[in-house]
Coordinates of C-alpha atoms in Angstrom, one line a residue:
X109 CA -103.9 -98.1 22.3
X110 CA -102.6 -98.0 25.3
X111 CA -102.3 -95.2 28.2
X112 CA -98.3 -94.9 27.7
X113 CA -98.7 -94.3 24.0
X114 CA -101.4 -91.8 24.2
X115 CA -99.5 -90.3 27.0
X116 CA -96.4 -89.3 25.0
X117 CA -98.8 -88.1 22.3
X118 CA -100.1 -85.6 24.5
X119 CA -96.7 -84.6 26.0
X120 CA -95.7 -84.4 22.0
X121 CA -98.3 -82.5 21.2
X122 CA -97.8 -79.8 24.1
X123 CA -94.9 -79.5 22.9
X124 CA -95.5 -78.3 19.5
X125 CA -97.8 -76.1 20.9
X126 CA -100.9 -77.7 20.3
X127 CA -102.5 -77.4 23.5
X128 CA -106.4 -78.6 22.7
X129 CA -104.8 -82.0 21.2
X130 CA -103.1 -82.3 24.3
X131 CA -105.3 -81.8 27.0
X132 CA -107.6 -84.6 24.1
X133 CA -104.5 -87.0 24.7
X134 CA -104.0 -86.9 28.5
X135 CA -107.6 -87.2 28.9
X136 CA -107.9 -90.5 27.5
X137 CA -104.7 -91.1 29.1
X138 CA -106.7 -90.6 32.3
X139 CA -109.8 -92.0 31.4
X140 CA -107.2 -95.5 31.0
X141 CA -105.4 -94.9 34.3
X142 CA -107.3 -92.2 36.7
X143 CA -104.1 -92.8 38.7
X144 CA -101.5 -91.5 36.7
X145 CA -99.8 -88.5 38.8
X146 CA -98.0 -87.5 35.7
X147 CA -100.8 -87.5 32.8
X148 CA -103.0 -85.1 35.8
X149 CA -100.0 -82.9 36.3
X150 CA -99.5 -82.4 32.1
X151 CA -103.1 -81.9 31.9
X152 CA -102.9 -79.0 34.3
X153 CA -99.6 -77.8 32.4
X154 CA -101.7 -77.3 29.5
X155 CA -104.8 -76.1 31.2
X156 CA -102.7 -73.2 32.8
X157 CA -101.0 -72.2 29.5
X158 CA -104.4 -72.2 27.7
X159 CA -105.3 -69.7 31.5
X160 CA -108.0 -72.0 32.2
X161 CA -106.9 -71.7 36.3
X162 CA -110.0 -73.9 37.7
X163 CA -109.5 -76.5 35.6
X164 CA -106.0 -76.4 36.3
X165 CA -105.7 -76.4 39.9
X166 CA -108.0 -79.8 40.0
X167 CA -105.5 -81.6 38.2
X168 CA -102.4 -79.8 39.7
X169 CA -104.1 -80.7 43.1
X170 CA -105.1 -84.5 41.8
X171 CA -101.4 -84.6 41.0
X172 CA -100.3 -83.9 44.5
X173 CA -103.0 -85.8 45.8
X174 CA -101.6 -88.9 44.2
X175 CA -98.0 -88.2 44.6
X176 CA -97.6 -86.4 48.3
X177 CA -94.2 -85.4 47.2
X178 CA -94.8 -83.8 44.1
X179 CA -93.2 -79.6 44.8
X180 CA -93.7 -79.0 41.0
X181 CA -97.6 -80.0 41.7
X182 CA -97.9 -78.4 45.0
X183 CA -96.5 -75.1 44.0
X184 CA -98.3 -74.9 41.0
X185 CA -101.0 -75.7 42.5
X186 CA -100.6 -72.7 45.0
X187 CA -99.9 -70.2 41.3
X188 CA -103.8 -71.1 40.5
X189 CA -105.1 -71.1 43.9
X190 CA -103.4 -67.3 43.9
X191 CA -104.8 -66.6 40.1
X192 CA -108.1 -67.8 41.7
X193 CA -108.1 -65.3 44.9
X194 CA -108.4 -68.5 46.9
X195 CA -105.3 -66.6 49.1
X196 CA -106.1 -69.4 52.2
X197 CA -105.3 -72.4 50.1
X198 CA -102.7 -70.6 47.9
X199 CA -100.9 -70.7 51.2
X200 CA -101.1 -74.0 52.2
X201 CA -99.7 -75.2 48.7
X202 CA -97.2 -73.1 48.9
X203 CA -96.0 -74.0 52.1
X204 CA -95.8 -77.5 51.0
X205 CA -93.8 -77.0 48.1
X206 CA -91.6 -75.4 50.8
X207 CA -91.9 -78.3 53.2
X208 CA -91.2 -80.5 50.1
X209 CA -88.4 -78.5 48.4
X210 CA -86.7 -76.6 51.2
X211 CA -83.6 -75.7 49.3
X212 CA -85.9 -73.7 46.7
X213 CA -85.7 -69.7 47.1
X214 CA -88.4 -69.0 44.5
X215 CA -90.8 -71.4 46.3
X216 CA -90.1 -69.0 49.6
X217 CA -90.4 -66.0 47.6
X218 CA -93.8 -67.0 46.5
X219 CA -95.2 -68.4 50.3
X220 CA -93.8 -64.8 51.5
X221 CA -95.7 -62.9 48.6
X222 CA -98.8 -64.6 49.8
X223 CA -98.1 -64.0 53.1
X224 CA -98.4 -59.9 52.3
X225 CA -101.1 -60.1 50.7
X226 CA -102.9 -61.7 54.1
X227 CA -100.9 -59.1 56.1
X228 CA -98.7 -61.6 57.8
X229 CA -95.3 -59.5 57.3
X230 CA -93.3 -60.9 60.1
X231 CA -93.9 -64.4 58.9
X232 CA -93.2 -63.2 55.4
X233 CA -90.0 -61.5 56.1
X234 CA -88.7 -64.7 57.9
X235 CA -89.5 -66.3 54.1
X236 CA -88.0 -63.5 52.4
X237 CA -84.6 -63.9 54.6
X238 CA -84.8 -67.5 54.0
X239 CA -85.2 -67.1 50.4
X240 CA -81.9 -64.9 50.4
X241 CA -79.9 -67.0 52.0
X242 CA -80.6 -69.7 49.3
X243 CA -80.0 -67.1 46.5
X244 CA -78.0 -64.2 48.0
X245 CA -77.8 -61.9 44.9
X246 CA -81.4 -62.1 43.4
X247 CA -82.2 -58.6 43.1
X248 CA -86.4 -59.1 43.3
X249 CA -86.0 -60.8 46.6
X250 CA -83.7 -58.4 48.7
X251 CA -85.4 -55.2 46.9
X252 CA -88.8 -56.9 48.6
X253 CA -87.4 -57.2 51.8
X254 CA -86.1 -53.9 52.2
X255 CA -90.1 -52.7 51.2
X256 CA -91.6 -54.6 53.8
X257 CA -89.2 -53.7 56.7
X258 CA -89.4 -50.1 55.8
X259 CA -93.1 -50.6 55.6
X260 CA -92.7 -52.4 59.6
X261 CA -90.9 -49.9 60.7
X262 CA -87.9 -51.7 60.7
X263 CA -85.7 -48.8 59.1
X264 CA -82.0 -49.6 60.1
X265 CA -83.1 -53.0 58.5
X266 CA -84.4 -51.6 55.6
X267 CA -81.5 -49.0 54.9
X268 CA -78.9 -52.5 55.0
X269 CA -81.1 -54.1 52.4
X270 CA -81.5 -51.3 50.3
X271 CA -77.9 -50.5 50.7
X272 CA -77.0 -54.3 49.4
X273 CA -79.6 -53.5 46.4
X274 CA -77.2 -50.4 45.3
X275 CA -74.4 -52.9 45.6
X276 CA -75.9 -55.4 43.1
X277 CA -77.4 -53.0 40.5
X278 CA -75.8 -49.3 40.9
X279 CA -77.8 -48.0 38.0
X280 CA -81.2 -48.8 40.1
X281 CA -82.1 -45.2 40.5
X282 CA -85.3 -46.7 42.5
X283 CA -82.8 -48.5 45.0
X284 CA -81.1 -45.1 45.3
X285 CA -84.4 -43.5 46.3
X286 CA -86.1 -45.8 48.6
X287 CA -82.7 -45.3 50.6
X288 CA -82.8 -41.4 50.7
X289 CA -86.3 -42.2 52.2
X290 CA -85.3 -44.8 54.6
X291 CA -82.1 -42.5 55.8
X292 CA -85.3 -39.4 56.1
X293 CA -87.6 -42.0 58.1
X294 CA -84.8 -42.2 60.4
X295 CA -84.1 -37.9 60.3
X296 CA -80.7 -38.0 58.3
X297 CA -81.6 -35.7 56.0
X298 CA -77.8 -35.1 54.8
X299 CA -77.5 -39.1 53.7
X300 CA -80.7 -38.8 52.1
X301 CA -79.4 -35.4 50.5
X302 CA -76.7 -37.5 49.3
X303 CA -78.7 -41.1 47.8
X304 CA -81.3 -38.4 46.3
X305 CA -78.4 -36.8 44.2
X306 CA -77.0 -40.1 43.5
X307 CA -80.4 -40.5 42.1
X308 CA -80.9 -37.5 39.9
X309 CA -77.4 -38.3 38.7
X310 CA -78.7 -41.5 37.1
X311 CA -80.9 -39.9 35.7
X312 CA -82.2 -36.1 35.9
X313 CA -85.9 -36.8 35.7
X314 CA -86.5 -39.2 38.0
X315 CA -89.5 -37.3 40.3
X316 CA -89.3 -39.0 42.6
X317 CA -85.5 -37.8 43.5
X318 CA -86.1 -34.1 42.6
X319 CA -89.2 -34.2 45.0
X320 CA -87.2 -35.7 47.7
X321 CA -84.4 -33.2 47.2
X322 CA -87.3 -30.4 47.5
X323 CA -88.1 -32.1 51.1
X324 CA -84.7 -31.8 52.3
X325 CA -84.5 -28.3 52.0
X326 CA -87.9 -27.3 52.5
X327 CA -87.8 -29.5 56.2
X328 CA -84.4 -30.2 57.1
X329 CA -82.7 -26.9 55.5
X330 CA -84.3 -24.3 55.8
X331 CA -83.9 -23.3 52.3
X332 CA -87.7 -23.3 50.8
X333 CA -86.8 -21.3 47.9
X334 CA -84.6 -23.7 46.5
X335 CA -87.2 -26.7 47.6
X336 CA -89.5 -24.9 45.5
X337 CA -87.5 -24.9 42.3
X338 CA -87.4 -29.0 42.9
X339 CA -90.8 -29.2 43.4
X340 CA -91.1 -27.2 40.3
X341 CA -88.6 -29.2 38.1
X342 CA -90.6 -32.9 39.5
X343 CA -93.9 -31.0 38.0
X344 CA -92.3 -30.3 34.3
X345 CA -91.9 -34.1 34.2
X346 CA -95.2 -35.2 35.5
X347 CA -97.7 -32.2 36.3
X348 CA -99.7 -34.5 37.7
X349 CA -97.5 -35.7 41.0
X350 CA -98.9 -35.1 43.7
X351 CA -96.7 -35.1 46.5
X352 CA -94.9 -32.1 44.5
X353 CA -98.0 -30.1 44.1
X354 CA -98.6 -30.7 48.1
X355 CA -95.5 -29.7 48.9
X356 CA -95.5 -26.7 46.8
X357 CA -98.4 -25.3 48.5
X358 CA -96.7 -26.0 52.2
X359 CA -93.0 -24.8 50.8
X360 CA -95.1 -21.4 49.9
X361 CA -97.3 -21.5 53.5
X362 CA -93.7 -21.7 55.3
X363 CA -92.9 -18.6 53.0
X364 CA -95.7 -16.3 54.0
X365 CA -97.6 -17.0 50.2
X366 CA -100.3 -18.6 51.8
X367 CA -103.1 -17.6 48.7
X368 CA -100.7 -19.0 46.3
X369 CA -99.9 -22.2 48.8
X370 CA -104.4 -22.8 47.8
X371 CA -103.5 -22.7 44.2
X372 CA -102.0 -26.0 45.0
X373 CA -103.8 -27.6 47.0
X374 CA -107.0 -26.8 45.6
X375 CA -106.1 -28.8 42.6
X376 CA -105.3 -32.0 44.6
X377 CA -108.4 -31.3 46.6
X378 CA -110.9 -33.9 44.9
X379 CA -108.8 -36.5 45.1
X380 CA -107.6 -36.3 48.4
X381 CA -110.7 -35.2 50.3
X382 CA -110.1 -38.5 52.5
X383 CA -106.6 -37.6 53.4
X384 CA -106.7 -36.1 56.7
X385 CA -102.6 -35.1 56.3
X386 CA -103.4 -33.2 53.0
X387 CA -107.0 -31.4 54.5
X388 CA -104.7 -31.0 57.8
X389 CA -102.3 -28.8 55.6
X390 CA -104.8 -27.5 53.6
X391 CA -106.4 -26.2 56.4
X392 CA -103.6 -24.7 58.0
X393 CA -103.0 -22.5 54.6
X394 CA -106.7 -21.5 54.4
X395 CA -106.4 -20.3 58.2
X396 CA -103.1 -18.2 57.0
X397 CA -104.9 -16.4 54.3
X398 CA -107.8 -15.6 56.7
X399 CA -110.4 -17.9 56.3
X400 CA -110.7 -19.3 59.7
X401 CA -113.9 -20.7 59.0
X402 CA -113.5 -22.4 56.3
X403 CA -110.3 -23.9 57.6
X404 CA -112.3 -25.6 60.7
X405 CA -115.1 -26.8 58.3
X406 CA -112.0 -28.7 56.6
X407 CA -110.3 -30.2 60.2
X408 CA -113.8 -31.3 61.1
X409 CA -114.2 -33.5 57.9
X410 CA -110.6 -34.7 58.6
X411 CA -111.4 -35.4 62.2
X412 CA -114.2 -37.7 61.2
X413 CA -111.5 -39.3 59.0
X414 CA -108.8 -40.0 61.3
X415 CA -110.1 -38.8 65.5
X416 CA -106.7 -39.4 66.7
X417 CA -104.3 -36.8 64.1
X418 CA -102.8 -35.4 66.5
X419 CA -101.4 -32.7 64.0
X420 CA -105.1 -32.2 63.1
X421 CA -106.3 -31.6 66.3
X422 CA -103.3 -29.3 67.3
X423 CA -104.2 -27.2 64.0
X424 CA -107.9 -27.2 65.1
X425 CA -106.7 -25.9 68.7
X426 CA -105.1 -23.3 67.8
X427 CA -107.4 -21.8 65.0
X428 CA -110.1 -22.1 67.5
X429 CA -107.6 -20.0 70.4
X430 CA -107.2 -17.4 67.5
X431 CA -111.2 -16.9 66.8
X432 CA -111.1 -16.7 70.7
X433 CA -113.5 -20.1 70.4
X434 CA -112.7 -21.4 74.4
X435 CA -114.9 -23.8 74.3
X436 CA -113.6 -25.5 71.0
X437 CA -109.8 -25.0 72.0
X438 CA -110.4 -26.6 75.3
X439 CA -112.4 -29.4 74.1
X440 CA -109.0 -29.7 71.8
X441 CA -106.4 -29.5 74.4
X442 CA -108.2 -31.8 76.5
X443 CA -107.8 -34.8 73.7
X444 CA -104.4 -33.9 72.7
X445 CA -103.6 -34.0 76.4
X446 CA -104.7 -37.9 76.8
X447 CA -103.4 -38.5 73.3
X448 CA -99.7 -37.0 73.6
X449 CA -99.7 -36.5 77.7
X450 CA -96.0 -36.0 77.8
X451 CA -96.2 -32.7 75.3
X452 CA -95.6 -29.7 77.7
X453 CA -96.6 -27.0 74.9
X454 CA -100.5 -29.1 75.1
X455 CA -100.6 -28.9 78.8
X456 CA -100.0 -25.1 78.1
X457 CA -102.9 -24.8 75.7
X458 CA -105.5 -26.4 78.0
X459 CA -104.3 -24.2 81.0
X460 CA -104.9 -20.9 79.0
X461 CA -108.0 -22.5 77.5
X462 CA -109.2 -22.9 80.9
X463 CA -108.4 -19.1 81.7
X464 CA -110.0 -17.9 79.1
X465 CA -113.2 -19.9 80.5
X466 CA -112.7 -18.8 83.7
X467 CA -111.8 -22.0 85.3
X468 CA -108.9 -20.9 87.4
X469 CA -108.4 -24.3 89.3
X470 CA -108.1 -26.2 86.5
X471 CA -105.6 -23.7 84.8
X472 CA -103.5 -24.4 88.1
X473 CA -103.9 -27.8 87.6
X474 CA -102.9 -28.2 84.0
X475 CA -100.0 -25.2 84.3
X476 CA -98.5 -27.2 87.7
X477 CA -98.6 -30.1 85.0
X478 CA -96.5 -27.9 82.8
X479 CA -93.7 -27.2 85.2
X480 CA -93.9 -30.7 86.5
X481 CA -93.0 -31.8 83.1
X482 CA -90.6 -29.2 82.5
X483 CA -89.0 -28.0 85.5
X484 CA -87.9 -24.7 83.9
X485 CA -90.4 -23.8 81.9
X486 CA -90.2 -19.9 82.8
X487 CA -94.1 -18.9 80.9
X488 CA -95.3 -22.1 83.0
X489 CA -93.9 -20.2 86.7
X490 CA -95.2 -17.0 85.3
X491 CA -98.9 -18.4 84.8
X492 CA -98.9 -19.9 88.0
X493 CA -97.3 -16.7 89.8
X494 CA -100.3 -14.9 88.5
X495 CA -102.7 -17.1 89.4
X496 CA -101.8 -17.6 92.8
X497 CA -101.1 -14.1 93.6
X498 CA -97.6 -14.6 94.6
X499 CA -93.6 -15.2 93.5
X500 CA -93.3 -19.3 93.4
X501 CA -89.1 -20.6 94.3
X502 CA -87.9 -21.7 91.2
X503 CA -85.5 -25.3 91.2
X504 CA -81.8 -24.9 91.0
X505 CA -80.4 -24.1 87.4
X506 CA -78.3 -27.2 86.5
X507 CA -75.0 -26.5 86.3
X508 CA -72.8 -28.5 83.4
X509 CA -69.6 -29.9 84.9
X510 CA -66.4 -28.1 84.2
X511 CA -64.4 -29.6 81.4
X512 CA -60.3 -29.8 81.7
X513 CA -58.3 -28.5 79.7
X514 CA -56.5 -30.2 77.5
X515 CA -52.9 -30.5 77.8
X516 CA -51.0 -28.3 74.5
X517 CA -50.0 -31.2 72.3
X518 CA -45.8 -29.8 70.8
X519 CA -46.5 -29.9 66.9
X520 CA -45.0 -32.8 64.9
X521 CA -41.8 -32.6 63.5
X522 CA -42.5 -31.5 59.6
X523 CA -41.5 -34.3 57.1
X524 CA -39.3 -33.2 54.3
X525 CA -41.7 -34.1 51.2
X526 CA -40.7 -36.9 49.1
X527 CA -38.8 -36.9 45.9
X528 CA -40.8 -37.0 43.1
X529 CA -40.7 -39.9 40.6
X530 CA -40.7 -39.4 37.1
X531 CA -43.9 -40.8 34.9
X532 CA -42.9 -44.3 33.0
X533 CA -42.1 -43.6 29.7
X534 CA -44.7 -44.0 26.8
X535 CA -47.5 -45.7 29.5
X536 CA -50.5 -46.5 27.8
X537 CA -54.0 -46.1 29.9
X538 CA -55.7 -49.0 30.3
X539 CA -58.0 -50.0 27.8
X540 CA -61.7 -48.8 29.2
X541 CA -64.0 -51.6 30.3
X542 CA -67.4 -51.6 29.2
X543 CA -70.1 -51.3 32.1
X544 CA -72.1 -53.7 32.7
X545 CA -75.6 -53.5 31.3
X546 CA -78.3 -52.3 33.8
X547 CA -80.4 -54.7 35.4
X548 CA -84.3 -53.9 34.9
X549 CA -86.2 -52.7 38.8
X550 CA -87.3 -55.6 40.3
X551 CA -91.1 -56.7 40.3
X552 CA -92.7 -55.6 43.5
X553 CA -91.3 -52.0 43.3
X554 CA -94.2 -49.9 41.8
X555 CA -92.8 -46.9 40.2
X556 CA -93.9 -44.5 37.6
X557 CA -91.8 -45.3 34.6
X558 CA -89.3 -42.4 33.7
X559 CA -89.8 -40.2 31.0
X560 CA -87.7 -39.6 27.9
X561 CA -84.5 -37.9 29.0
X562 CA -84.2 -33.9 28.8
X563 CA -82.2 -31.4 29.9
X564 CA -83.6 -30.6 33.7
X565 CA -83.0 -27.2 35.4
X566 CA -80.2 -28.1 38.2
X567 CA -79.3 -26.0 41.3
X568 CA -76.9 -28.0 42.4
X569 CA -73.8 -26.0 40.5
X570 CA -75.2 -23.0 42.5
X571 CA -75.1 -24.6 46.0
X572 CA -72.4 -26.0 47.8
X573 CA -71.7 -29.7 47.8
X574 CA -71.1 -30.7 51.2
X575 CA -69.5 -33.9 51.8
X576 CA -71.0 -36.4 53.8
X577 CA -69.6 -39.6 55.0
X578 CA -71.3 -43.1 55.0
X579 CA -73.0 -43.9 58.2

């Protein structure tokens, strides 16, 4: 029989489904003609439905071996080298199926997936935008860019993207979201007031949304009451979310609640006892409701975690100032100073710190940094004055420059209003058009999934709804 014949047996057999007589055929097609590119690439087809992902690879990898410009073989070959955590050589298939097939956006979307998961983003993202240029509208690619320039920092970028994501799927409620975030990364709270509404419009449970609505008044409002009531509504849909719990417990620190604020974040303790943000916030609520010790045992772990929180060390400064601990605060102010040396209110710290040691020179020192930093910083002078015994000249006050005055503009003539024209008579509405079904999240967007829908308690019929226009 010959290797043709036993060949198309195997390829017929495949196709019914019957993979073991398949992989039987092409391997005595193989064992006829070792050279055939096509029998080694079918064998690895059924290898990798039967998720046998070594075997695979060797033939997907004899296949490009034996035909150099095989992309089907090459980037299949980089699938299993993935499946295989062989991320090096998963790579190098994959970019040459790309070198192969260019004009092919999944085979960019793949090298650039890779490319993550080595932590090369700025090589990846140059995939991703290559990949959307091929396929402008594919909804997984442009929702992956807009996650990895968020993650680089690359915000405005991030904002068009997600932006272009709303545009292509207006149900996403996750699109929605990750733009409220992006627009509070860059300290917009009132567009991210608006995408997070959006958001809960699409659907009322969405924790995420309510949490983020919390943020915005608890931070950029100054409304934690009514960030409370949304931290509140995101814990009747998952009790478990974290984030909400957390910022319960600082909504009711900002509040003067501090022992209630510990209900909170002592149930989130266990699991976050290696965050230093969440034991930096912990700690300031333990030193509101007086337990100053406790509170510095926390920073200390937290220290050991991250040594260069500078929120963390600022905390410890001051708790250490208030116990009247000199020694501690200074040792403090002295690493906030080389971590953040342009912050007056530090320099401030370490002068008193060095009062309080009775190190007057270096209190000169540190306070002359103050007013060197701030020209008229007033409790800066006044340190200064008192330490040197005598009034100091203070720099001129800087005067804004006088504005003119406009010239009165005469009022425009009023326009007689328009006639009005009647209605048509007997016009029909148009027939409503159906909307379009919603397009599922795309793949790299982890999300918890939302729950059923309920009724959820709004606020927003009790506040007002300002208006905000697109940026």
């Amino acid at each position: 029989t010959s290797a043709e014949a036993i060949y198309e047996l195997g390829t017929t057999c495949m196709q019914l489904g019957n993979l073991d007589k398949a992989i039987e055929g092409f391997k005595k097609a193989l064992e006829i003609n070792p050279s055939d590119s096509y029998a080694h690439y079918n064998l690895a087809q059924a290898y990798h439905r039967q998720r046998d992902f070594d075997s695979a690879a060797v033939h997907y990898g004899e296949a490009a071996r034996l035909n150099p410009k095989d992309a089907y073989a090459c980037y299949n070959l980089g699938l299993m080298r993935e499946e295989l955590n062989q991320l090096e050589k998963a790579i190098e298939a994959y970019r040459r199926a790309v070198e192969l097939k260019p004009q092919d956006a999944q085979y960019h979307l793949n090298l650039a997936k890779a490319l993550l998961t080595k932590g090369s983003s700025e090589e990846a993202i140059a995939e991703l935008r290559q990949a959307i240029k091929l396929n402008p509208n594919d909804l997984d690619t442009n929702f992956l860019l807009a996650d990895v320039q968020m993650k680089a920092g690359a915000v405005d970028d991030a904002i068009s993207m997600y932006r272009k994501v709303v545009e292509l799927n207006p149900e996403s409620v996750i699109a929605r979201c990750r733009l409220a975030d992006a627009f509070l990364a860059l300290d917009m709270p009132e567009y991210a007031f608006e995408s997070y509404q959006d958001a809960v419009r699409l659907d009322p449970r969405y924790v995420n949304a309510l949490h983020g609505l919390g943020i915005v008044y608890l931070k950029h409002r100054g409304k934690p009451s009514i960030g409370v009531d949304f931290f509140q509504q995101a814990l009747d849909v998952d009790p478990s979310h974290t984030p909400s719990m957390v910022s319960l417990g600082e909504a009711y620190v900002g509040m003067g609640q501090p022992e209630r604020a510990l209900q909170f974040f002592e149930r989130k303790l266990d699991e976050n006892r290696e965050n230093p943000d969440f034991l930096t916030k912990y700690a300031l609520a333990l030193a509101e409701a007086g337990h100053p010790e406790k509170a510095n045992q926390e920073i200390r772990i937290a220290l050991q975690l991250d040594p260069e929180n500078i929120p963390l060390r600022e905390t410890s400064a001051k708790l250490c100032a208030q116990q009247h601990k000199w020694e501690d605060a200074l040792d403090q102010y002295l690493r906030l100073t080389r971590l953040a040396p342009e912050r007056v209110d530090f320099h401030f710290g370490l002068g008193q710190a060095y009062e309080a040691v009775g190190r007057e020179h270096d209190a000169k020192l540190a306070y002359n940094k103050v007013v060197e930093l701030d020209p008229h910083n007033e409790p800066g002078y006044e340190r200064l004055e008192a330490l040197f015994g005598e009034k100091l000249p203070r720099p001129e006050p800087v005067r804004p420059a006088p504005v003119a005055t406009p010239k009165p503009v005469a009022p425009p003539t009023p326009v007689a209003p328009p006639t009005p024209v009647a209605p048509p008579v007997s016009a029909k509405p148009p027939e409503p058009v159906a909307p379009p079904p919603p397009v599922a999240p795309p793949a790299p967007v982890s999300a918890a999934d939302p729950v059923a829908p309920d009724t959820a308690r709004m606020v927003f019929d009790q506040l007002e709804d300002e208006p905000v226009a697109t940026p």
